[in-house]
Amino acid sequence: MKSWDTQQLKALLKLIETESDEYTDMLRPELAAAVKADPARVQQAMDSAFSSSVPPKVRYTLEEICWGNLAEQVSAFAGKINPDLEEGLWLLALFASPSAKRGEITQKLDKIAHDLRPILLNAKNLQEIAALMGKYFFSTLHFVTLPANLDIKDISFGRFLIKKRGSSLCSACLYQTIAQRFGVESGLVDLAGRILVFMQDPDHDQILFIDPLDDGKILTEQDCKDYIVAREIKWHDEFLSPLSSRTIIRRFIANMIYVLNKLRDERRLKYLRNYLEIIKN
């Protein structure tokens, strides 16, 4: 396999910018090999070659190469017995931002947990832990849960940690990933389309639910049942069954597809549909 230095990669990217589509298709395998071998070097070459903004043709070519590679990573994730949620969140962050690094999400979550730890030291019970977390996320850090998503970037957990605004699924995953860092049993449930976080004490004596769409409002199991009855839906206990990491990632992908369907963005949709089939199977 040919090893490309930065200058050669810059020349390759410039050729892709200026040459015909037919010639670009001939260069694509070379660029794909370079991306797979050393993505950081490709990013460095691109930043050097295009100081202001990356030409659409070059950006599209790189995106499609990265999205093709991402299918292999999604397949490996889906094939695990108990896939790690944070790994799945990072993989989806790659779709919105192909240059995202593996440790970025973990580092940001570690920082939030580190700063939150002194606040939770005197919490007496699960109710206080949930209340303090909600206050810290929404009042101190000013995270915002969007009632609707108009862009797939609103569904990217990586971008959510940077911009502090995103879908209710992003906010719910923030709760779960941080709670787990403190050894609190937690997860997500799907209450007929309404994503809630659940927390449970080690002895299973207490369980509560958190609505990330309502600034972390704390709910009881009876509140959940009342919500379902009010919608004239028959209650069943499966509503409160925890979602697996694989199911959560599948939900993220389905939400992204929903947004892009409205935008009729077939270029990105074909990759997401492929990821969804991989996760399903």
mmCIF file of C-alpha atoms in Angstrom:
data_model
loop_
_atom_site.group_PDB
_atom_site.id
_atom_site.type_symbol
_atom_site.label_atom_id
_atom_site.label_comp_id
_atom_site.label_asym_id
_atom_site.label_seq_id
_atom_site.Cartn_x
_atom_site.Cartn_y
_atom_site.Cartn_z
ATOM 1 C CA MET A 1 0.000 0.000 0.000
ATOM 2 C CA LYS A 2 1.334 3.397 -0.980
ATOM 3 C CA SER A 3 2.235 5.727 1.884
ATOM 4 C CA TRP A 4 1.216 9.345 1.251
ATOM 5 C CA ASP A 5 2.976 12.278 2.849
ATOM 6 C CA THR A 6 1.149 15.552 3.530
ATOM 7 C CA GLN A 7 2.299 17.254 0.348
ATOM 8 C CA GLN A 8 1.218 14.335 -1.816
ATOM 9 C CA LEU A 9 -2.161 14.284 -0.106
ATOM 10 C CA LYS A 10 -2.575 18.011 -0.721
ATOM 11 C CA ALA A 11 -1.855 17.422 -4.408
ATOM 12 C CA LEU A 12 -4.354 14.561 -4.491
ATOM 13 C CA LEU A 13 -7.056 16.710 -2.896
ATOM 14 C CA LYS A 14 -6.355 19.544 -5.346
ATOM 15 C CA LEU A 15 -6.718 17.121 -8.257
ATOM 16 C CA ILE A 16 -10.072 15.961 -6.923
ATOM 17 C CA GLU A 17 -11.153 19.604 -6.710
ATOM 18 C CA THR A 18 -10.240 20.470 -10.298
ATOM 19 C CA GLU A 19 -10.542 17.301 -12.357
ATOM 20 C CA SER A 20 -13.629 15.774 -13.972
ATOM 21 C CA ASP A 21 -15.966 13.430 -12.110
ATOM 22 C CA GLU A 22 -14.664 10.520 -14.158
ATOM 23 C CA TYR A 23 -11.082 11.205 -13.097
ATOM 24 C CA THR A 24 -12.209 11.775 -9.493
ATOM 25 C CA ASP A 25 -13.689 8.265 -9.491
ATOM 26 C CA MET A 26 -10.263 6.943 -10.486
ATOM 27 C CA LEU A 27 -8.606 8.854 -7.623
ATOM 28 C CA ARG A 28 -11.199 7.856 -5.016
ATOM 29 C CA PRO A 29 -9.599 4.452 -4.120
ATOM 30 C CA GLU A 30 -6.269 6.191 -3.470
ATOM 31 C CA LEU A 31 -7.878 8.730 -1.157
ATOM 32 C CA ALA A 32 -9.936 6.011 0.557
ATOM 33 C CA ALA A 33 -6.767 4.030 1.289
ATOM 34 C CA ALA A 34 -5.099 7.145 2.700
ATOM 35 C CA VAL A 35 -8.118 7.886 4.931
ATOM 36 C CA LYS A 36 -8.135 4.340 6.270
ATOM 37 C CA ALA A 37 -4.381 4.326 6.906
ATOM 38 C CA ASP A 38 -4.032 7.745 8.530
ATOM 39 C CA PRO A 39 -7.186 9.898 8.805
ATOM 40 C CA ALA A 40 -5.403 12.527 10.893
ATOM 41 C CA ARG A 41 -2.851 13.116 8.131
ATOM 42 C CA VAL A 42 -5.625 13.476 5.558
ATOM 43 C CA GLN A 43 -7.328 16.039 7.798
ATOM 44 C CA GLN A 44 -4.030 17.892 8.187
ATOM 45 C CA ALA A 45 -3.509 17.932 4.423
ATOM 46 C CA MET A 46 -7.047 19.187 3.833
ATOM 47 C CA ASP A 47 -6.647 21.994 6.383
ATOM 48 C CA SER A 48 -3.399 22.989 4.694
ATOM 49 C CA ALA A 49 -4.715 22.764 1.136
ATOM 50 C CA PHE A 50 -7.889 24.772 1.766
ATOM 51 C CA SER A 51 -7.284 27.482 4.328
ATOM 52 C CA SER A 52 -10.769 29.042 4.214
ATOM 53 C CA SER A 53 -13.368 26.427 3.268
ATOM 54 C CA VAL A 54 -13.233 22.974 1.719
ATOM 55 C CA PRO A 55 -14.690 22.880 -1.834
ATOM 56 C CA PRO A 56 -17.990 20.944 -1.927
ATOM 57 C CA LYS A 57 -16.644 18.347 -4.353
ATOM 58 C CA VAL A 58 -13.721 17.483 -2.065
ATOM 59 C CA ARG A 59 -15.919 17.500 1.032
ATOM 60 C CA TYR A 60 -18.522 15.228 -0.561
ATOM 61 C CA THR A 61 -15.851 12.791 -1.727
ATOM 62 C CA LEU A 62 -14.272 12.599 1.729
ATOM 63 C CA GLU A 63 -17.645 12.295 3.460
ATOM 64 C CA GLU A 64 -18.720 9.404 1.268
ATOM 65 C CA ILE A 65 -15.428 7.599 1.839
ATOM 66 C CA CYS A 66 -15.795 8.030 5.600
ATOM 67 C CA TRP A 67 -19.457 6.983 5.537
ATOM 68 C CA GLY A 68 -18.528 3.862 3.593
ATOM 69 C CA ASN A 69 -15.859 2.994 6.170
ATOM 70 C CA LEU A 70 -18.359 3.700 8.933
ATOM 71 C CA ALA A 71 -20.537 0.795 7.778
ATOM 72 C CA GLU A 72 -17.785 -1.633 8.841
ATOM 73 C CA GLN A 73 -17.551 -0.003 12.280
ATOM 74 C CA VAL A 74 -21.330 -0.044 12.753
ATOM 75 C CA SER A 75 -21.352 -3.727 11.819
ATOM 76 C CA ALA A 76 -18.623 -4.484 14.384
ATOM 77 C CA PHE A 77 -20.555 -2.522 17.029
ATOM 78 C CA ALA A 78 -23.835 -4.297 16.278
ATOM 79 C CA GLY A 79 -22.147 -7.691 16.387
ATOM 80 C CA LYS A 80 -21.049 -7.355 20.003
ATOM 81 C CA ILE A 81 -23.007 -9.159 22.730
ATOM 82 C CA ASN A 82 -23.233 -6.035 24.891
ATOM 83 C CA PRO A 83 -22.059 -3.044 22.828
ATOM 84 C CA ASP A 84 -20.872 0.050 24.670
ATOM 85 C CA LEU A 85 -23.270 2.993 24.340
ATOM 86 C CA GLU A 86 -20.492 5.587 24.214
ATOM 87 C CA GLU A 87 -18.853 3.773 21.308
ATOM 88 C CA GLY A 88 -22.139 3.860 19.404
ATOM 89 C CA LEU A 89 -22.617 7.552 20.144
ATOM 90 C CA TRP A 90 -19.134 8.250 18.804
ATOM 91 C CA LEU A 91 -19.811 6.278 15.615
ATOM 92 C CA LEU A 92 -22.892 8.395 14.929
ATOM 93 C CA ALA A 93 -20.899 11.538 15.687
ATOM 94 C CA LEU A 94 -18.605 10.462 12.840
ATOM 95 C CA PHE A 95 -21.515 10.663 10.414
ATOM 96 C CA ALA A 96 -22.169 14.308 11.278
ATOM 97 C CA SER A 97 -18.454 15.123 11.638
ATOM 98 C CA PRO A 98 -16.135 12.563 9.961
ATOM 99 C CA SER A 99 -13.045 14.030 11.657
ATOM 100 C CA ALA A 100 -14.385 13.405 15.212
ATOM 101 C CA LYS A 101 -11.831 11.594 17.395
ATOM 102 C CA ARG A 102 -12.600 8.462 19.421
ATOM 103 C CA GLY A 103 -11.858 9.913 22.839
ATOM 104 C CA GLU A 104 -13.579 13.280 22.463
ATOM 105 C CA ILE A 105 -16.970 12.161 23.795
ATOM 106 C CA THR A 106 -15.467 10.216 26.708
ATOM 107 C CA GLN A 107 -13.217 13.133 27.694
ATOM 108 C CA LYS A 108 -16.119 15.604 27.738
ATOM 109 C CA LEU A 109 -18.265 13.237 29.806
ATOM 110 C CA ASP A 110 -15.395 12.615 32.216
ATOM 111 C CA LYS A 111 -15.011 16.383 32.673
ATOM 112 C CA ILE A 112 -18.739 16.837 33.402
ATOM 113 C CA ALA A 113 -18.662 13.967 35.919
ATOM 114 C CA HIS A 114 -15.527 15.372 37.580
ATOM 115 C CA ASP A 115 -17.129 18.789 38.058
ATOM 116 C CA LEU A 116 -20.428 17.289 39.203
ATOM 117 C CA ARG A 117 -18.912 14.973 41.806
ATOM 118 C CA PRO A 118 -18.571 17.580 44.650
ATOM 119 C CA ILE A 119 -22.202 18.603 44.121
ATOM 120 C CA LEU A 120 -23.451 15.037 44.607
ATOM 121 C CA LEU A 121 -21.370 14.277 47.709
ATOM 122 C CA ASN A 122 -24.113 15.192 50.169
ATOM 123 C CA ALA A 123 -27.045 13.749 48.208
ATOM 124 C CA LYS A 124 -29.073 11.596 50.605
ATOM 125 C CA ASN A 125 -31.057 9.512 48.134
ATOM 126 C CA LEU A 126 -31.825 8.842 44.492
ATOM 127 C CA GLN A 127 -34.358 11.681 44.344
ATOM 128 C CA GLU A 128 -31.723 14.215 45.389
ATOM 129 C CA ILE A 129 -29.166 12.787 42.955
ATOM 130 C CA ALA A 130 -31.607 13.127 40.054
ATOM 131 C CA ALA A 131 -32.647 16.640 41.105
ATOM 132 C CA LEU A 132 -29.036 17.827 41.456
ATOM 133 C CA MET A 133 -28.073 16.340 38.105
ATOM 134 C CA GLY A 134 -30.982 18.062 36.408
ATOM 135 C CA LYS A 135 -30.141 21.408 37.993
ATOM 136 C CA TYR A 136 -26.486 21.045 36.990
ATOM 137 C CA PHE A 137 -27.211 20.048 33.388
ATOM 138 C CA PHE A 138 -29.936 22.567 32.614
ATOM 139 C CA SER A 139 -29.295 25.517 34.965
ATOM 140 C CA THR A 140 -25.516 25.479 35.467
ATOM 141 C CA LEU A 141 -24.246 24.077 32.160
ATOM 142 C CA HIS A 142 -27.274 25.411 30.238
ATOM 143 C CA PHE A 143 -27.956 22.327 28.149
ATOM 144 C CA VAL A 144 -31.098 22.771 26.046
ATOM 145 C CA THR A 145 -33.357 19.948 24.882
ATOM 146 C CA LEU A 146 -34.967 20.778 21.543
ATOM 147 C CA PRO A 147 -38.658 19.867 21.117
ATOM 148 C CA ALA A 148 -38.090 19.174 17.410
ATOM 149 C CA ASN A 149 -35.067 18.425 15.246
ATOM 150 C CA LEU A 150 -34.608 20.235 11.953
ATOM 151 C CA ASP A 151 -31.030 19.090 11.260
ATOM 152 C CA ILE A 152 -29.276 15.786 11.859
ATOM 153 C CA LYS A 153 -26.623 17.747 13.752
ATOM 154 C CA ASP A 154 -29.282 18.222 16.450
ATOM 155 C CA ILE A 155 -29.225 14.423 16.830
ATOM 156 C CA SER A 156 -25.421 14.126 17.038
ATOM 157 C CA PHE A 157 -24.370 13.446 20.636
ATOM 158 C CA GLY A 158 -20.843 14.693 19.927
ATOM 159 C CA ARG A 159 -22.141 18.054 18.737
ATOM 160 C CA PHE A 160 -24.638 18.132 21.623
ATOM 161 C CA LEU A 161 -21.767 18.079 24.128
ATOM 162 C CA ILE A 162 -20.138 21.032 22.350
ATOM 163 C CA LYS A 163 -23.142 23.223 21.488
ATOM 164 C CA LYS A 164 -25.213 22.154 24.549
ATOM 165 C CA ARG A 165 -28.379 21.830 22.496
ATOM 166 C CA GLY A 166 -29.907 18.782 20.892
ATOM 167 C CA SER A 167 -32.608 16.139 20.907
ATOM 168 C CA SER A 168 -34.281 14.613 23.954
ATOM 169 C CA LEU A 169 -32.438 11.402 23.089
ATOM 170 C CA CYS A 170 -29.118 13.270 23.435
ATOM 171 C CA SER A 171 -30.181 14.678 26.828
ATOM 172 C CA ALA A 172 -31.315 11.231 27.979
ATOM 173 C CA CYS A 173 -27.966 9.711 27.000
ATOM 174 C CA LEU A 174 -26.204 12.475 28.933
ATOM 175 C CA TYR A 175 -28.068 11.361 32.068
ATOM 176 C CA GLN A 176 -27.314 7.692 31.477
ATOM 177 C CA THR A 177 -23.604 8.071 30.727
ATOM 178 C CA ILE A 178 -23.011 10.403 33.677
ATOM 179 C CA ALA A 179 -25.111 8.377 36.142
ATOM 180 C CA GLN A 180 -23.157 5.253 35.255
ATOM 181 C CA ARG A 181 -19.925 7.051 36.129
ATOM 182 C CA PHE A 182 -21.247 7.346 39.673
ATOM 183 C CA GLY A 183 -22.352 3.722 39.851
ATOM 184 C CA VAL A 184 -26.047 4.614 39.664
ATOM 185 C CA GLU A 185 -28.124 1.997 37.874
ATOM 186 C CA SER A 186 -29.750 3.853 35.009
ATOM 187 C CA GLY A 187 -31.010 3.527 31.471
ATOM 188 C CA LEU A 188 -33.572 4.727 28.964
ATOM 189 C CA VAL A 189 -37.185 3.697 28.431
ATOM 190 C CA ASP A 190 -39.553 4.455 25.571
ATOM 191 C CA LEU A 191 -42.907 5.561 26.959
ATOM 192 C CA ALA A 192 -44.906 5.332 23.713
ATOM 193 C CA GLY A 193 -42.467 7.620 21.904
ATOM 194 C CA ARG A 194 -41.530 9.696 24.938
ATOM 195 C CA ILE A 195 -37.947 8.931 25.943
ATOM 196 C CA LEU A 196 -37.375 8.933 29.698
ATOM 197 C CA VAL A 197 -34.371 8.152 31.870
ATOM 198 C CA PHE A 198 -34.814 5.724 34.739
ATOM 199 C CA MET A 199 -32.694 5.490 37.874
ATOM 200 C CA GLN A 200 -32.848 2.701 40.425
ATOM 201 C CA ASP A 201 -31.143 2.202 43.763
ATOM 202 C CA PRO A 202 -28.973 -0.914 44.285
ATOM 203 C CA ASP A 203 -31.604 -2.651 46.426
ATOM 204 C CA HIS A 204 -34.356 -1.925 43.871
ATOM 205 C CA ASP A 205 -36.413 -0.294 46.628
ATOM 206 C CA GLN A 206 -36.785 2.927 44.678
ATOM 207 C CA ILE A 207 -37.105 3.696 40.986
ATOM 208 C CA LEU A 208 -37.770 7.054 39.409
ATOM 209 C CA PHE A 209 -38.029 8.478 35.927
ATOM 210 C CA ILE A 210 -36.666 11.703 34.461
ATOM 211 C CA ASP A 211 -38.072 13.658 31.522
ATOM 212 C CA PRO A 212 -35.171 15.301 29.635
ATOM 213 C CA LEU A 213 -37.638 17.270 27.532
ATOM 214 C CA ASP A 214 -38.924 19.012 30.659
ATOM 215 C CA ASP A 215 -35.597 20.165 32.167
ATOM 216 C CA GLY A 216 -35.163 16.934 34.110
ATOM 217 C CA LYS A 217 -38.595 16.753 35.734
ATOM 218 C CA ILE A 218 -38.772 13.733 38.051
ATOM 219 C CA LEU A 219 -41.668 11.304 37.582
ATOM 220 C CA THR A 220 -42.952 8.273 39.455
ATOM 221 C CA GLU A 221 -44.106 5.030 37.887
ATOM 222 C CA GLN A 222 -47.677 6.177 38.506
ATOM 223 C CA ASP A 223 -46.969 9.407 36.607
ATOM 224 C CA CYS A 224 -45.846 7.273 33.650
ATOM 225 C CA LYS A 225 -49.026 5.186 33.803
ATOM 226 C CA ASP A 226 -51.203 8.299 34.034
ATOM 227 C CA TYR A 227 -49.480 9.710 30.937
ATOM 228 C CA ILE A 228 -50.241 6.565 28.941
ATOM 229 C CA VAL A 229 -53.866 6.407 30.113
ATOM 230 C CA ALA A 230 -54.347 10.088 29.244
ATOM 231 C CA ARG A 231 -53.284 9.261 25.688
ATOM 232 C CA GLU A 232 -55.893 6.480 25.583
ATOM 233 C CA ILE A 233 -53.228 3.797 25.157
ATOM 234 C CA LYS A 234 -53.422 0.465 26.915
ATOM 235 C CA TRP A 235 -50.741 0.186 29.589
ATOM 236 C CA HIS A 236 -48.280 -2.708 29.564
ATOM 237 C CA ASP A 237 -45.173 -3.211 31.688
ATOM 238 C CA GLU A 238 -42.906 -3.370 28.616
ATOM 239 C CA PHE A 239 -43.183 0.435 28.460
ATOM 240 C CA LEU A 240 -40.689 0.515 31.347
ATOM 241 C CA SER A 241 -38.282 -2.076 29.934
ATOM 242 C CA PRO A 242 -34.750 -0.609 29.560
ATOM 243 C CA LEU A 243 -33.567 0.020 26.011
ATOM 244 C CA SER A 244 -30.359 -1.758 25.013
ATOM 245 C CA SER A 245 -27.411 0.225 23.646
ATOM 246 C CA ARG A 246 -28.079 -1.289 20.240
ATOM 247 C CA THR A 247 -31.722 -0.150 20.365
ATOM 248 C CA ILE A 248 -30.721 3.378 21.429
ATOM 249 C CA ILE A 249 -28.312 3.721 18.500
ATOM 250 C CA ARG A 250 -30.964 2.324 16.188
ATOM 251 C CA ARG A 251 -33.332 5.006 17.490
ATOM 252 C CA PHE A 252 -30.747 7.721 16.773
ATOM 253 C CA ILE A 253 -30.333 6.482 13.195
ATOM 254 C CA ALA A 254 -34.112 6.315 12.661
ATOM 255 C CA ASN A 255 -34.446 9.919 13.880
ATOM 256 C CA MET A 256 -31.717 11.048 11.501
ATOM 257 C CA ILE A 257 -33.482 9.285 8.636
ATOM 258 C CA TYR A 258 -36.746 11.012 9.579
ATOM 259 C CA VAL A 259 -35.089 14.447 9.360
ATOM 260 C CA LEU A 260 -33.330 13.726 6.053
ATOM 261 C CA ASN A 261 -36.493 12.274 4.525
ATOM 262 C CA LYS A 262 -38.165 15.636 5.028
ATOM 263 C CA LEU A 263 -35.157 17.310 3.405
ATOM 264 C CA ARG A 264 -35.138 14.712 0.591
ATOM 265 C CA ASP A 265 -31.402 14.283 1.051
ATOM 266 C CA GLU A 266 -30.880 10.991 -0.792
ATOM 267 C CA ARG A 267 -27.078 11.332 -0.732
ATOM 268 C CA ARG A 268 -26.945 10.898 3.036
ATOM 269 C CA LEU A 269 -30.076 8.780 3.356
ATOM 270 C CA LYS A 270 -28.665 5.797 1.485
ATOM 271 C CA TYR A 271 -25.824 5.463 4.008
ATOM 272 C CA LEU A 272 -28.102 5.827 7.036
ATOM 273 C CA ARG A 273 -30.554 3.266 5.662
ATOM 274 C CA ASN A 274 -27.655 0.863 5.291
ATOM 275 C CA TYR A 275 -26.579 1.452 8.923
ATOM 276 C CA LEU A 276 -30.159 0.870 10.075
ATOM 277 C CA GLU A 277 -30.306 -2.465 8.256
ATOM 278 C CA ILE A 278 -26.967 -3.458 9.809
ATOM 279 C CA ILE A 279 -28.250 -2.641 13.307
ATOM 280 C CA LYS A 280 -31.559 -4.456 12.693
ATOM 281 C CA ASN A 281 -29.823 -7.603 11.518
#
